[in-house]
mmCIF file of C-alpha atoms in Angstrom:
data_model
loop_
_atom_site.group_PDB
_atom_site.id
_atom_site.type_symbol
_atom_site.label_atom_id
_atom_site.label_comp_id
_atom_site.label_asym_id
_atom_site.label_seq_id
_atom_site.Cartn_x
_atom_site.Cartn_y
_atom_site.Cartn_z
ATOM 1 C CA MET S 18 -1.013 -22.731 -119.639
ATOM 2 C CA SER S 19 -4.263 -20.924 -120.378
ATOM 3 C CA GLY S 20 -5.177 -17.993 -122.562
ATOM 4 C CA SER S 21 -5.060 -15.678 -119.522
ATOM 5 C CA THR S 22 -2.080 -13.349 -119.228
ATOM 6 C CA SER S 23 -2.465 -12.893 -115.468
ATOM 7 C CA GLY S 24 -1.162 -16.384 -114.739
ATOM 8 C CA SER S 25 -4.467 -17.603 -113.289
ATOM 9 C CA ARG S 26 -5.970 -20.723 -114.809
ATOM 10 C CA SER S 27 -8.889 -20.045 -117.101
ATOM 11 C CA ALA S 28 -11.930 -22.324 -117.160
ATOM 12 C CA ARG S 29 -11.291 -22.715 -120.889
ATOM 13 C CA GLU S 30 -8.587 -25.049 -122.095
ATOM 14 C CA PHE S 31 -6.712 -25.013 -125.320
ATOM 15 C CA PRO S 32 -7.377 -28.160 -127.395
ATOM 16 C CA PHE S 33 -3.864 -29.487 -126.777
ATOM 17 C CA GLU S 34 -4.365 -29.203 -123.000
ATOM 18 C CA ALA S 35 -7.492 -31.350 -123.199
ATOM 19 C CA THR S 36 -5.613 -33.865 -125.364
ATOM 20 C CA ILE S 37 -2.733 -34.008 -122.876
ATOM 21 C CA ARG S 38 -5.131 -34.441 -119.947
ATOM 22 C CA ARG S 39 -6.969 -37.223 -121.808
ATOM 23 C CA ARG S 40 -3.697 -39.029 -122.600
ATOM 24 C CA GLU S 41 -2.608 -38.736 -118.966
ATOM 25 C CA ASP S 42 -5.959 -40.143 -117.817
ATOM 26 C CA GLU S 43 -5.695 -43.028 -120.298
ATOM 27 C CA ALA S 44 -2.157 -43.813 -119.090
ATOM 28 C CA ARG S 45 -3.257 -43.854 -115.417
ATOM 29 C CA ILE S 46 -6.217 -46.112 -116.243
ATOM 30 C CA ARG S 47 -4.049 -48.495 -118.303
ATOM 31 C CA GLU S 48 -1.627 -48.656 -115.401
ATOM 32 C CA LEU S 49 -4.411 -49.994 -113.153
ATOM 33 C CA ALA S 50 -4.531 -53.241 -115.172
ATOM 34 C CA CYS S 51 -0.791 -53.733 -114.679
ATOM 35 C CA LEU S 52 -0.967 -52.827 -110.986
ATOM 36 C CA TYR S 53 -3.787 -55.357 -110.540
ATOM 37 C CA ALA S 54 -1.746 -58.087 -112.255
ATOM 38 C CA ARG S 55 1.316 -57.318 -110.132
ATOM 39 C CA MET S 56 -0.738 -57.169 -106.931
ATOM 40 C CA VAL S 57 -2.305 -60.586 -107.584
ATOM 41 C CA ASP S 58 0.916 -62.264 -108.762
ATOM 42 C CA ARG S 59 2.887 -60.963 -105.761
ATOM 43 C CA ARG S 60 -0.012 -61.481 -103.332
ATOM 44 C CA ASP S 61 0.524 -57.833 -102.336
ATOM 45 C CA TRP S 62 -2.861 -57.222 -100.733
ATOM 46 C CA ASP S 63 -1.607 -54.008 -99.082
ATOM 47 C CA SER S 64 -1.792 -52.449 -102.575
ATOM 48 C CA ILE S 65 -5.539 -53.038 -102.954
ATOM 49 C CA ALA S 66 -6.368 -49.353 -102.314
ATOM 50 C CA ASP S 67 -3.994 -48.342 -105.133
ATOM 51 C CA VAL S 68 -6.106 -50.335 -107.597
ATOM 52 C CA PHE S 69 -9.714 -50.487 -106.346
ATOM 53 C CA ALA S 70 -12.131 -47.853 -105.031
ATOM 54 C CA ASP S 71 -13.274 -48.454 -101.445
ATOM 55 C CA ASP S 72 -16.677 -49.738 -102.578
ATOM 56 C CA ALA S 73 -15.369 -51.652 -105.612
ATOM 57 C CA GLN S 74 -17.014 -54.838 -106.821
ATOM 58 C CA LEU S 75 -15.224 -57.772 -108.469
ATOM 59 C CA SER S 76 -17.319 -60.525 -110.020
ATOM 60 C CA GLY S 77 -16.992 -63.451 -112.349
ATOM 61 C CA PRO S 78 -18.264 -66.996 -112.922
ATOM 62 C CA GLY S 79 -19.676 -68.099 -109.561
ATOM 63 C CA PHE S 80 -18.381 -65.243 -107.406
ATOM 64 C CA SER S 81 -18.999 -61.634 -106.468
ATOM 65 C CA MET S 82 -17.283 -59.569 -103.802
ATOM 66 C CA ARG S 83 -17.462 -55.930 -102.743
ATOM 67 C CA GLY S 84 -15.140 -53.686 -100.724
ATOM 68 C CA HIS S 85 -11.458 -54.048 -99.947
ATOM 69 C CA ARG S 86 -11.870 -56.589 -97.139
ATOM 70 C CA GLU S 87 -13.983 -58.953 -99.257
ATOM 71 C CA LEU S 88 -11.716 -58.472 -102.268
ATOM 72 C CA ILE S 89 -8.635 -59.432 -100.267
ATOM 73 C CA ARG S 90 -10.378 -62.480 -98.797
ATOM 74 C CA GLY S 91 -11.597 -63.610 -102.234
ATOM 75 C CA LEU S 92 -8.406 -62.875 -104.153
ATOM 76 C CA SER S 93 -6.355 -64.717 -101.510
ATOM 77 C CA GLY S 94 -7.798 -67.927 -102.953
ATOM 78 C CA ILE S 95 -5.067 -67.604 -105.571
ATOM 79 C CA ASP S 96 -2.682 -68.901 -102.876
ATOM 80 C CA ARG S 97 -3.632 -72.444 -103.906
ATOM 81 C CA TYR S 98 -1.301 -71.923 -106.892
ATOM 82 C CA ALA S 99 2.475 -72.078 -106.439
ATOM 83 C CA ALA S 100 2.842 -69.091 -108.781
ATOM 84 C CA THR S 101 0.773 -67.010 -111.176
ATOM 85 C CA LEU S 102 1.639 -64.658 -114.008
ATOM 86 C CA HIS S 103 -1.046 -62.333 -115.380
ATOM 87 C CA CYS S 104 0.032 -60.889 -118.750
ATOM 88 C CA VAL S 105 -2.001 -57.816 -119.747
ATOM 89 C CA HIS S 106 -2.626 -57.289 -123.462
ATOM 90 C CA ASN S 107 -5.229 -55.214 -125.358
ATOM 91 C CA GLN S 108 -6.918 -52.374 -123.511
ATOM 92 C CA LEU S 109 -9.778 -50.228 -124.781
ATOM 93 C CA ILE S 110 -10.802 -47.217 -122.690
ATOM 94 C CA GLU S 111 -13.623 -44.679 -122.967
ATOM 95 C CA ILE S 112 -13.462 -41.648 -120.675
ATOM 96 C CA SER S 113 -16.376 -39.376 -119.796
ATOM 97 C CA GLY S 114 -15.372 -36.737 -117.252
ATOM 98 C CA ASP S 115 -14.477 -38.440 -113.965
ATOM 99 C CA ASP S 116 -15.857 -41.825 -115.049
ATOM 100 C CA ALA S 117 -14.537 -44.305 -117.575
ATOM 101 C CA SER S 118 -15.157 -47.804 -118.862
ATOM 102 C CA GLY S 119 -12.764 -50.272 -120.362
ATOM 103 C CA GLU S 120 -12.091 -53.747 -121.615
ATOM 104 C CA VAL S 121 -8.815 -55.470 -120.737
ATOM 105 C CA TYR S 122 -7.494 -58.691 -122.266
ATOM 106 C CA CYS S 123 -5.237 -60.909 -120.168
ATOM 107 C CA VAL S 124 -3.646 -64.340 -120.309
ATOM 108 C CA ALA S 125 -3.150 -65.697 -116.799
ATOM 109 C CA ASN S 126 -0.792 -68.600 -116.093
ATOM 110 C CA HIS S 127 -1.241 -70.629 -112.888
ATOM 111 C CA LEU S 128 1.320 -73.203 -111.710
ATOM 112 C CA HIS S 129 0.154 -75.936 -109.355
ATOM 113 C CA LYS S 130 0.502 -79.639 -108.570
ATOM 114 C CA ILE S 131 -1.861 -82.524 -109.099
ATOM 115 C CA GLU S 132 -0.890 -85.698 -107.228
ATOM 116 C CA GLY S 133 2.631 -84.311 -106.832
ATOM 117 C CA GLU S 134 3.079 -83.593 -110.552
ATOM 118 C CA PRO S 135 3.567 -80.031 -111.875
ATOM 119 C CA TRP S 136 0.694 -78.617 -113.949
ATOM 120 C CA LYS S 137 -0.075 -75.290 -115.575
ATOM 121 C CA LEU S 138 -3.532 -73.792 -115.987
ATOM 122 C CA ASP S 139 -3.745 -71.004 -118.582
ATOM 123 C CA MET S 140 -6.770 -68.739 -118.943
ATOM 124 C CA GLY S 141 -7.732 -66.209 -121.567
ATOM 125 C CA ILE S 142 -9.533 -63.514 -119.590
ATOM 126 C CA ARG S 143 -11.492 -60.470 -120.622
ATOM 127 C CA TYR S 144 -12.159 -57.898 -117.875
ATOM 128 C CA GLN S 145 -15.048 -55.433 -118.252
ATOM 129 C CA ASP S 146 -14.145 -52.481 -116.044
ATOM 130 C CA ARG S 147 -15.655 -49.250 -114.791
ATOM 131 C CA TYR S 148 -13.312 -46.627 -113.378
ATOM 132 C CA ARG S 149 -13.743 -43.465 -111.313
ATOM 133 C CA ARG S 150 -11.409 -40.552 -110.701
ATOM 134 C CA THR S 151 -11.065 -40.195 -106.921
ATOM 135 C CA GLY S 152 -9.068 -37.813 -104.746
ATOM 136 C CA ALA S 153 -6.269 -40.411 -104.881
ATOM 137 C CA GLY S 154 -6.447 -40.855 -108.674
ATOM 138 C CA TRP S 155 -8.215 -43.303 -110.980
ATOM 139 C CA ARG S 156 -9.513 -46.505 -109.375
ATOM 140 C CA ILE S 157 -11.455 -49.573 -110.521
ATOM 141 C CA VAL S 158 -15.087 -49.372 -109.365
ATOM 142 C CA THR S 159 -16.350 -52.599 -110.959
ATOM 143 C CA ARG S 160 -14.439 -55.402 -112.626
ATOM 144 C CA THR S 161 -16.260 -58.309 -114.246
ATOM 145 C CA LEU S 162 -14.076 -61.263 -115.188
ATOM 146 C CA ASP S 163 -15.050 -63.324 -118.216
ATOM 147 C CA ILE S 164 -13.046 -66.501 -118.878
ATOM 148 C CA VAL S 165 -12.929 -66.787 -122.671
ATOM 149 C CA TRP S 166 -10.925 -70.020 -122.733
ATOM 150 C CA GLN S 167 -8.772 -72.191 -120.504
ATOM 151 C CA GLN S 168 -6.403 -75.066 -120.919
ATOM 152 C CA GLU S 169 -4.542 -77.203 -118.433
ATOM 153 C CA ALA S 170 -1.424 -79.200 -119.157
ATOM 154 C CA ARG S 171 1.009 -81.354 -117.225
ATOM 155 C CA LEU S 172 4.499 -79.906 -117.246
ATOM 156 C CA CYS S 173 7.498 -82.077 -118.004
#
């Protein structure tokens, strides 16, 4: 609701409207981290457009890929693991108009076998993200993966 009595939307917002819009934007951006984790863990590559902008870039130690087709091809490498579970933790977000940046903490668990024995690879990951508001909503434009730590253990 604006200060106009005619029912038309004024270019000026009340402070609470801007706060509500900011909170909504933050919630949509935070949701992207969870949607990414679910997409990867379920191998749901049809959801890539719900998470990444068309021209998005994903990079990390020894890899860089751009665009949905390359992202799907690169992320499909996760199929070498029997199962994965990406657990999203801390998220810091800074919004500036239709652009935003953020840092997302994640612990990713990867189950696999070595010589027939079950193993688990855990990684502490920090994602450095840039986001853009598109006609379809907020999307990741760049995501840089930084592996902070990793440990591998044989499961009993």
